[in-house]
Each structure stands twice: as structure tokens, then as C-alpha cells.
CSV table of C-alpha atoms in Angstrom, one decimal:
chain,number,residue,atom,x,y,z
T,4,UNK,CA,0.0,0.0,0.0
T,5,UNK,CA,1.3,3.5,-1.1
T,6,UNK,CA,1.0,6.3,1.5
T,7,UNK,CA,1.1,10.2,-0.3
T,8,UNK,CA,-0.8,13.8,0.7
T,9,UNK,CA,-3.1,12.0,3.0
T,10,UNK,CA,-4.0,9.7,1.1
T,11,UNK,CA,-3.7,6.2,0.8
T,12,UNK,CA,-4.0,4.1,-2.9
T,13,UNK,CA,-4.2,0.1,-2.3
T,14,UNK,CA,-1.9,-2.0,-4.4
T,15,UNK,CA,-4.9,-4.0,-5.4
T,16,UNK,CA,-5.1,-4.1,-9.0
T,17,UNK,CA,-8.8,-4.6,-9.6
T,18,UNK,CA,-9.2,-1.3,-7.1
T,19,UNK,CA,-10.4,1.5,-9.7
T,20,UNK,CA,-10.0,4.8,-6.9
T,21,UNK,CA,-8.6,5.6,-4.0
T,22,UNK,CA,-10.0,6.0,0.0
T,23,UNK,CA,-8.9,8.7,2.2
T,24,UNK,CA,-7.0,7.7,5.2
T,25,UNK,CA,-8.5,7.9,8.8
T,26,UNK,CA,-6.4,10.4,10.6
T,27,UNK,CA,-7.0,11.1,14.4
T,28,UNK,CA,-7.2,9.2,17.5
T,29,UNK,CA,-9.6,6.1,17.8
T,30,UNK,CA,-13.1,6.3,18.8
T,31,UNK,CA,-13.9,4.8,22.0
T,32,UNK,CA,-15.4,1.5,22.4
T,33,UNK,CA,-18.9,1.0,22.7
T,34,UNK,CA,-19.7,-1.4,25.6
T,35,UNK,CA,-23.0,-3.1,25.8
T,36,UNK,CA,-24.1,-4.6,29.5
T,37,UNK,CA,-25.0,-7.9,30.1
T,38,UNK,CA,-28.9,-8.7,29.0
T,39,UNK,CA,-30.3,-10.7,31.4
T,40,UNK,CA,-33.4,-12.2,29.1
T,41,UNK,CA,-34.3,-15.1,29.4
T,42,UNK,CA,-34.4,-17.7,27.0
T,43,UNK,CA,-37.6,-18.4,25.4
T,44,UNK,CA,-39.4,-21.0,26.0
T,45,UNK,CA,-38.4,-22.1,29.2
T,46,UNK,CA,-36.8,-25.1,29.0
T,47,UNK,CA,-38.8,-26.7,32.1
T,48,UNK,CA,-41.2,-29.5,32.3
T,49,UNK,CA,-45.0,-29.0,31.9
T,50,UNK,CA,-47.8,-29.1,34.4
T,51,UNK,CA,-49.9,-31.6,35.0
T,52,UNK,CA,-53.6,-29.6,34.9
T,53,UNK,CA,-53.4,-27.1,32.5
T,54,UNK,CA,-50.1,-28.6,30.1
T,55,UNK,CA,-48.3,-25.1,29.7
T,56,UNK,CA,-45.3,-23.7,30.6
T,57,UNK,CA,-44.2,-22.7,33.6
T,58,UNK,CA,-43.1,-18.8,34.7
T,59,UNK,CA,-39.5,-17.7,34.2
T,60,UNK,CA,-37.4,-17.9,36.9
T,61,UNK,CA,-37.3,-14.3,37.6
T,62,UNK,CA,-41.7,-13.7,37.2
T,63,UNK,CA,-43.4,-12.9,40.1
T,64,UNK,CA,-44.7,-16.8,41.3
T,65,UNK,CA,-46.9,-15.8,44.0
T,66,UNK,CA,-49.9,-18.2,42.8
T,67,UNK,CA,-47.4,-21.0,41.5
T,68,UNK,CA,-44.7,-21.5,44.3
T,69,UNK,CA,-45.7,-23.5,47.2
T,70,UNK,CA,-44.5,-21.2,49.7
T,71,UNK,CA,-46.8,-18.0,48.8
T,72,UNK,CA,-43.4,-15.7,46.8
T,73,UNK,CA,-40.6,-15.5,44.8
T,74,UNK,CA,-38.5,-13.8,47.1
T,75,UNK,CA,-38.6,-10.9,49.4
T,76,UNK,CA,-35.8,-8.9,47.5
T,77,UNK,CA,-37.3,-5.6,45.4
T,78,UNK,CA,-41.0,-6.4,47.1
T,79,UNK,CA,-41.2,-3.9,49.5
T,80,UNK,CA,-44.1,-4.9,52.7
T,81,UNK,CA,-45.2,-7.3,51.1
T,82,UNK,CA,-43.0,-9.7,51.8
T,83,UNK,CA,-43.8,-10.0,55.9
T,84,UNK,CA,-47.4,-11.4,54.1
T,85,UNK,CA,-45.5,-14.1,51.7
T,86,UNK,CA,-43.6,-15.2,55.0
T,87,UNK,CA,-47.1,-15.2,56.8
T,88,UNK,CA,-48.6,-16.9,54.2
T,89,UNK,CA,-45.8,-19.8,54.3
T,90,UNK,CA,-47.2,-21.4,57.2
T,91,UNK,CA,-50.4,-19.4,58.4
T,92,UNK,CA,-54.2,-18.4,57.3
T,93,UNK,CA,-53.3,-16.1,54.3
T,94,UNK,CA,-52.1,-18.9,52.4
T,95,UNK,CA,-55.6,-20.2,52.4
T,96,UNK,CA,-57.1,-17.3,50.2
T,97,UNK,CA,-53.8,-18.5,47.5
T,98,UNK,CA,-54.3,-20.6,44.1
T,99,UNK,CA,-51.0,-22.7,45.2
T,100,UNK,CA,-52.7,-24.4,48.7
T,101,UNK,CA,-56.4,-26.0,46.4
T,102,UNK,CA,-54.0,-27.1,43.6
T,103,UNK,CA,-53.0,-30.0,44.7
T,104,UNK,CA,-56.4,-30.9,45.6
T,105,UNK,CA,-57.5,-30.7,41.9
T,106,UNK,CA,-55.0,-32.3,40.2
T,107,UNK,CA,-56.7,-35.6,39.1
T,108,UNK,CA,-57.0,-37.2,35.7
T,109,UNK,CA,-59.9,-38.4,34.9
T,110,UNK,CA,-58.9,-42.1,35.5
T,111,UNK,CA,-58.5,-41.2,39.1
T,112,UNK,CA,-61.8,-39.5,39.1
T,113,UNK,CA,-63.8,-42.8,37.5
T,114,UNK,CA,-62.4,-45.4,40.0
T,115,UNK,CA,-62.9,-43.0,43.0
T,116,UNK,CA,-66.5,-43.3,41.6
T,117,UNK,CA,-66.4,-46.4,41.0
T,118,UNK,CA,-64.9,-47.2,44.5
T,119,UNK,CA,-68.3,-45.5,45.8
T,120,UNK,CA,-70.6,-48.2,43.9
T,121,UNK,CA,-69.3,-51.1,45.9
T,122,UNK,CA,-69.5,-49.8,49.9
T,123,UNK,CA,-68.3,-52.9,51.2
T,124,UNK,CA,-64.8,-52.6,50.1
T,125,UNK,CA,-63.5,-50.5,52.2
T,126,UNK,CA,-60.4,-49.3,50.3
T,127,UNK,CA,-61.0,-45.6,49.6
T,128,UNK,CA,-59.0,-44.1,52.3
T,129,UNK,CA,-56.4,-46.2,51.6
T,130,UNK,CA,-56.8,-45.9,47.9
T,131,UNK,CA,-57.1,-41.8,48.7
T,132,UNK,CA,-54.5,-41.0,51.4
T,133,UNK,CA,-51.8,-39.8,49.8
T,134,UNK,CA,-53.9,-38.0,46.8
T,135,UNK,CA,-57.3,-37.2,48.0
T,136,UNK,CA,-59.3,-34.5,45.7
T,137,UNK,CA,-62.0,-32.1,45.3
T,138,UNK,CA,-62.6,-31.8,42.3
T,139,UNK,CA,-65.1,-35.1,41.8
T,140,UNK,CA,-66.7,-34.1,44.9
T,141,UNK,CA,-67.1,-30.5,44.0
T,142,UNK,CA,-69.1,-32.6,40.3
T,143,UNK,CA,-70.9,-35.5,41.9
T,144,UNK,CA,-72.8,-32.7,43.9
T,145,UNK,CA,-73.4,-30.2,41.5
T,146,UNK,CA,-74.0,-32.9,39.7
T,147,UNK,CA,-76.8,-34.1,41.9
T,148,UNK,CA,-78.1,-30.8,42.3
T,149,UNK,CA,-79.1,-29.7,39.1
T,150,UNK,CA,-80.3,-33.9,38.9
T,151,UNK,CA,-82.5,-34.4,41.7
T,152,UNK,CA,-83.9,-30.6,40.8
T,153,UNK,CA,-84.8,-31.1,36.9
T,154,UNK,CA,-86.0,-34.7,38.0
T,155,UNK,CA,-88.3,-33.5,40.5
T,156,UNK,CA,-89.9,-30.6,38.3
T,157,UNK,CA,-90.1,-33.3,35.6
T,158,UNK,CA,-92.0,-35.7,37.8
T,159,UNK,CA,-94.1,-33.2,38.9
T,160,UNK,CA,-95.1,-31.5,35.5
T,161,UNK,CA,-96.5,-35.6,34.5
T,162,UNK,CA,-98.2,-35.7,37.3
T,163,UNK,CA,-99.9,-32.6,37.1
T,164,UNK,CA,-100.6,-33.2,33.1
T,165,UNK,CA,-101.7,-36.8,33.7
T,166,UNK,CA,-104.6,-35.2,36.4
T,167,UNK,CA,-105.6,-32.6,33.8
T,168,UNK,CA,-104.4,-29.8,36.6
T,169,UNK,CA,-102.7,-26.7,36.1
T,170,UNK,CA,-99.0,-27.0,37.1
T,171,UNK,CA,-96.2,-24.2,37.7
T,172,UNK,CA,-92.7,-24.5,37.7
T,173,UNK,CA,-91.0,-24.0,41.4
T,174,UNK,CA,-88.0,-22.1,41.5
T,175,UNK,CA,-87.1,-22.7,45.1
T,176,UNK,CA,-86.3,-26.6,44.0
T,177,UNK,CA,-82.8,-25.8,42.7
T,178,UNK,CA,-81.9,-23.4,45.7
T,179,UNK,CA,-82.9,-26.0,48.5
T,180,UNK,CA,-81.4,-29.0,46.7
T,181,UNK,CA,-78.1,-26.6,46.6
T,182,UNK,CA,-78.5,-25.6,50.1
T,183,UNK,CA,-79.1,-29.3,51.0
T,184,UNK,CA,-76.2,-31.2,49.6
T,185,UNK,CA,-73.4,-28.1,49.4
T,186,UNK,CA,-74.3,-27.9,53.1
T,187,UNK,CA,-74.3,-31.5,54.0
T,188,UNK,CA,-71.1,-32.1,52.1
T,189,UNK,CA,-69.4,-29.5,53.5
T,190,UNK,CA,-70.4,-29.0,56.9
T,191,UNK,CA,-71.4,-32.6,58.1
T,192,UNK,CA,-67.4,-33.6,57.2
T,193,UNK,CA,-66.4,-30.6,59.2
T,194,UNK,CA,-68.3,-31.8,62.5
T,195,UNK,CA,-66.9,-35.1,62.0
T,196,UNK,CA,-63.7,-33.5,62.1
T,197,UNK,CA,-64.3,-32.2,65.4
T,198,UNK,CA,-65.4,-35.1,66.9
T,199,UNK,CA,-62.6,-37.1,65.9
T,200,UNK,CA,-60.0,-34.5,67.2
T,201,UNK,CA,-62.1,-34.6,70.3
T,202,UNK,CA,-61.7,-38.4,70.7
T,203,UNK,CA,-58.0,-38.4,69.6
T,204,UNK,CA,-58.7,-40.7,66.4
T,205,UNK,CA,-58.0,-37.3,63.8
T,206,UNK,CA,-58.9,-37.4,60.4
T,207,UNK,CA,-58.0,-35.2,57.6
T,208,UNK,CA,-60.4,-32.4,56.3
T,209,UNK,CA,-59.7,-33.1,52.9
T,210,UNK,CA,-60.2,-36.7,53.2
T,211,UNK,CA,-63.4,-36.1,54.7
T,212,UNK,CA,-64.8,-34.2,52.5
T,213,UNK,CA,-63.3,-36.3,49.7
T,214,UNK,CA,-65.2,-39.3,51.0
T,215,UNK,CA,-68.3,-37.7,51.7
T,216,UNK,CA,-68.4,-36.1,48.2
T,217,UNK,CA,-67.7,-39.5,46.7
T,218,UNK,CA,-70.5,-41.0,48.6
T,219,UNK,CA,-73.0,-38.8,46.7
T,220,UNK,CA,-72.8,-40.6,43.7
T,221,UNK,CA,-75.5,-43.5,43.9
T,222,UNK,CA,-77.9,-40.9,44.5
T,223,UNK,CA,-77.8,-39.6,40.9
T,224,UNK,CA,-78.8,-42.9,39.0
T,225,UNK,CA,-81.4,-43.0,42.0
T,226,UNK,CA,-83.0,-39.8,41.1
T,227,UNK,CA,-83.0,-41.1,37.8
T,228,UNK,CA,-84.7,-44.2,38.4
T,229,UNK,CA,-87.4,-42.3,40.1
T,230,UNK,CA,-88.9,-41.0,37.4
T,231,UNK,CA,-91.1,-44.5,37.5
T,232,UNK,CA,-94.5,-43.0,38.9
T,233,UNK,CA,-95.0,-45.8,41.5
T,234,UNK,CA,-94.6,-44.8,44.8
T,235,UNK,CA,-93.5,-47.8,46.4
T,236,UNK,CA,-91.0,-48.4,44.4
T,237,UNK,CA,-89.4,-44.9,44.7
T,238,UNK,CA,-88.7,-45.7,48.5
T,239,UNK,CA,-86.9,-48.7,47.6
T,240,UNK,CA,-84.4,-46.9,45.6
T,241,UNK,CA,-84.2,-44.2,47.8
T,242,UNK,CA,-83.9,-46.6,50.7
T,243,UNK,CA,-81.1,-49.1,48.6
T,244,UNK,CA,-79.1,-45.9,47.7
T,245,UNK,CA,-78.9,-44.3,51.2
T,246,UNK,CA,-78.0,-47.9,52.7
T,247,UNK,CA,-75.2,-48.0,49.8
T,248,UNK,CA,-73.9,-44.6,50.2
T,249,UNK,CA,-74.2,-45.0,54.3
T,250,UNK,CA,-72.5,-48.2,54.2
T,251,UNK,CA,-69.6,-46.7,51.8
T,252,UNK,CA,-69.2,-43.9,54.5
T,253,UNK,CA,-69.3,-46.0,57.7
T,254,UNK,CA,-67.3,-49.0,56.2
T,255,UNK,CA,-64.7,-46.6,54.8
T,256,UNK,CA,-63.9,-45.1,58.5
T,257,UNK,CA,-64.4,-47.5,60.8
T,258,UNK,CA,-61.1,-49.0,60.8
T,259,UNK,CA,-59.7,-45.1,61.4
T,260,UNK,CA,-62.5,-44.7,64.1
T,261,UNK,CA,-62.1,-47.9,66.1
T,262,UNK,CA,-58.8,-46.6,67.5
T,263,UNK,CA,-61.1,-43.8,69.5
T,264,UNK,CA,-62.3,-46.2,72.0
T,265,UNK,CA,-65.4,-47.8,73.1
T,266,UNK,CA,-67.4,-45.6,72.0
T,267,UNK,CA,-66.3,-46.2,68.5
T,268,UNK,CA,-69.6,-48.1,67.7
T,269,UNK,CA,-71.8,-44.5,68.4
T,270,UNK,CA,-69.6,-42.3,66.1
T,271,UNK,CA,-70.0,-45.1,63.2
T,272,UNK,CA,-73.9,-45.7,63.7
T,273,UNK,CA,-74.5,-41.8,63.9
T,274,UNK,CA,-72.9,-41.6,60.7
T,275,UNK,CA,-74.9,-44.3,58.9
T,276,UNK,CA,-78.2,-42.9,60.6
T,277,UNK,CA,-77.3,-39.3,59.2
T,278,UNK,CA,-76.6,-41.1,55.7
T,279,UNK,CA,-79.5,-42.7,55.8
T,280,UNK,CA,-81.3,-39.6,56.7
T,281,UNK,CA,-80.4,-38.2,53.9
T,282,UNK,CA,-81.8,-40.6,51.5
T,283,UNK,CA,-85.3,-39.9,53.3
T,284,UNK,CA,-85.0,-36.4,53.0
T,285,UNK,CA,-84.5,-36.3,48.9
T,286,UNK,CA,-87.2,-38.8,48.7
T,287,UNK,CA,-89.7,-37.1,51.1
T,288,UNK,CA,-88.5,-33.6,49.7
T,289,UNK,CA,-87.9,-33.9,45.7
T,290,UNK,CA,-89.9,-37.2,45.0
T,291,UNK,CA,-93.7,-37.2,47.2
T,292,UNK,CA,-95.8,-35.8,44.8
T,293,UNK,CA,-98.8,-33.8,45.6
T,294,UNK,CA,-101.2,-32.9,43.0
């Protein structure tokens, strides 16, 4: 390369001109900091309810972490309530603490049922310990609500036609078959509870409910069946499905309740009374048909 007034020619021969040279000091350096992106997709596994992705790392996880926060760093006051929430109350208004209790496939779901249609097994607890759910509870009685109601109304709108008399549709059928089996699932497992802390024989909440949810079942085909207009033989499926879903209840904790004592024998017969009760009450409610 030939160097002359400032200029510089290059020796290559194909070169038709000539560039000026760069005269001066060098321009500094641009330097660029560190991205901290994050690859995308996350390279984690999947869940097993919903089948997408998980948060990055660095996302706020308050609803996805089992302990209630990412971290307390940049957060401010509200990271005395993620430490509450760890181990106290608050973390029962989170996502993250009924997850668990809804992740079921539907094969799980189906012999949980099943389980329910033969009492005298006695293997649900044992079959539920370690995963017991809500989520076929939560459907066998809304399930049975929106049964048993429709049922009812039906059976009553024949009647009414078959006597020629004018029929109207009650509204309050739906709300009182809501209030009776949302109530009885939820709050006859809760007194149970009690008791059994009482008599040092404690069961889990869940499990309670998850059994007593569970034990709901029969009495959807039995509404179904009671669309036969004889009266007679509408108390025997009332009275074969509350024997079946009292017997699935009592059979199902007796070997937990025996270790209360003597008076193991009372707890187990009040439950299959209230069982049974139960059964009268749909069929006296929902299926006596005055025209």
C-alpha cells in the first residue's frame, strides 16, 4: 500500500480509486451490559392440569410457588405477608394451597367413583390418602343438584298433566337442593372432624370431604330411576341408595375410628343414621308428589 498527501492508494489491481486515510485518535469503544433475558421458551417441564409452561425464573410466582413468593428482594411490605402466608391463614385465600387438591385425571376421578358403587370394600381411604381431591366431589354434587332438581320438576309436570291440573314451575327446587347437599357435604365432614380431634382418632379435612363427596354418587342414577310413577318403588331406591352410600361412609372409616375407644360403635352408627337420613330427606322432599 502506497501512502502520499493524505491519502492512501491500495496495491490491489482490480481497485479502480482511491479512500482517504483515517487520521486522528480512535473512537472509543462501545460497551454493551450484560442482558439478562431469558431464553424463550423455558426449558422446564410442563404441568400436570393445565399442560403449559411454567413462569420464568425471575416472574413474580406468587400463585405458582408452594410457599406463597418468589423472594422478598425488590417487594417492599409485602414480603412480611409471603412469609405469613408460608405457614399461616393467608395462604388459604392463594391458588397454590387448592391445587394440589384438583390435580386428578380423569382415571383417578372414574375409579374414585367407582370405588363409591361397591360400599363394602373399604379401600378408599387407603386408595385416597396420599392424593385425596375435590374436584369429583365438588361434580358429583353439583352434579346431583341440578339432577335431583330437573327430576323433581319433571315428575311433577307428568303428574300434574296426567290429572288434567294446572302446574307451575318452582324455582325454590334448585336453591334448596343446593343448600341441602353443598351444606351436608361441607359441613357434616367438618363436624366429623371435630369429633374425631375430640376423641384423639384425627382425620383429615380433605379426606373427609373427599369421601363424603364421593359418597354422593348413587344418588344420581337414584333420582333417575325415580322418574317410574310408583310410589312404592321410589322408597326402595331411595332406601337401597342411602343404605349404599351410608354403608360406603361407615365401612370406609371404621377401621380409622375404632382406635377412638369404646365408643367407636356410636360415632360409626351416627354416621350411617345421618346417611340414611339423607336418603329420606331427597325422597320425602324432591320425589312425594302432591297434585
Amino acid at each position: 500500500m502506497m501512502s502520499g498527501g493524505g491519502y492512501s492508494a491500495l496495491d490491489y489491481p482490480r481497485a479502480s480509486g482511491s479512500v482517504p486515510a483515517a487520521t486522528g485518535t480512535d473512537p472509543p469503544a462501545i460497551r454493551f451490559a450484560d442482558s439478562n433475558l431469558q431464553t424463550f421458551p423455558p426449558s422446564e417441564a410442563r404441568g400436570k392440569i393445565s399442560g403449559a409452561y411454567r413462569p420464568p425464573t425471575d416472574a413474580d410466582d406468587t400463585f405458582s410457588s408452594k410457599g406463597g413468593g418468589a423472594g422478598s428482594g425488590g417487594r417492599g411490605g409485602s414480603a412480611g405477608l409471603d412469609d405469613a402466608a408460608q405457614g399461616g391463614w393467608f395462604r388459604m385465600f392463594s391458588v397454590a394451597a387448592y391445587k394440589p387438591y384438583f390435580d386428578v385425571d380423569t382415571s383417578d376421578v372414574v375409579e374414585r367413583i367407582w370405588e363409591s358403587v361397591f360400599p363394602f370394600r373399604g379401600t378408599f381411604t387407603e386408595k385416597t390418602s396420599e392424593n385425596p381431591d375435590l374436584y369429583g366431589p365438588f361434580w358429583t354434587c353439583t352434579t346431583l343438584i341440578f339432577v335431583a332438581a330437573s327430576i323433581a320438576t319433571f315428575v311433577t309436570y307428568l303428574s300434574h298433566k296426567w290429572h288434567k291440573k294446572e302446574w307451575n314451575y318452582d324455582i325454590n327446587l334448585v336453591t334448596w337442593s343446593a343448600g341441602l347437599f353443598y351444606g351436608y357435604v361441607t359441613f357434616v365432614p367438618l363436624l366429623l372432624y371435630v369429633i374425631l380431634k375430640y376423641f384423639s382418632a384425627p382425620a383429615g379435612l380433605v379426606q373427609l370431604w373427599c369421601l363424603y363427596g364421593y359418597s354422593l354418587f348413587i344418588f344420581i342414577p337414584a333420582s333417575l330411576l325415580s322418574i317410574v310413577p310408583i310410589e312404592i318403588f321410589r322408597w326402595v331406591i331411595a332406601g337401597v341408595a342411602g343404605f349404599m352410600s351410608a354403608t360406603f361412609v361407615a365401612v370406609n372409616l371404621r377401621a380409622h375410628i375404632v382406635n377412638s375407644g369404646e365408643r367407636w360403635f356410636l360415632i360409626v352408627a351416627g354416621i350411617f343414621l345421618l346417611q340414611l337420613g339423607l336418603a329420606v330427606l331427597l325422597k320425602l322432599y324432591f320425589f312425594t308428589i302432591t297434585v
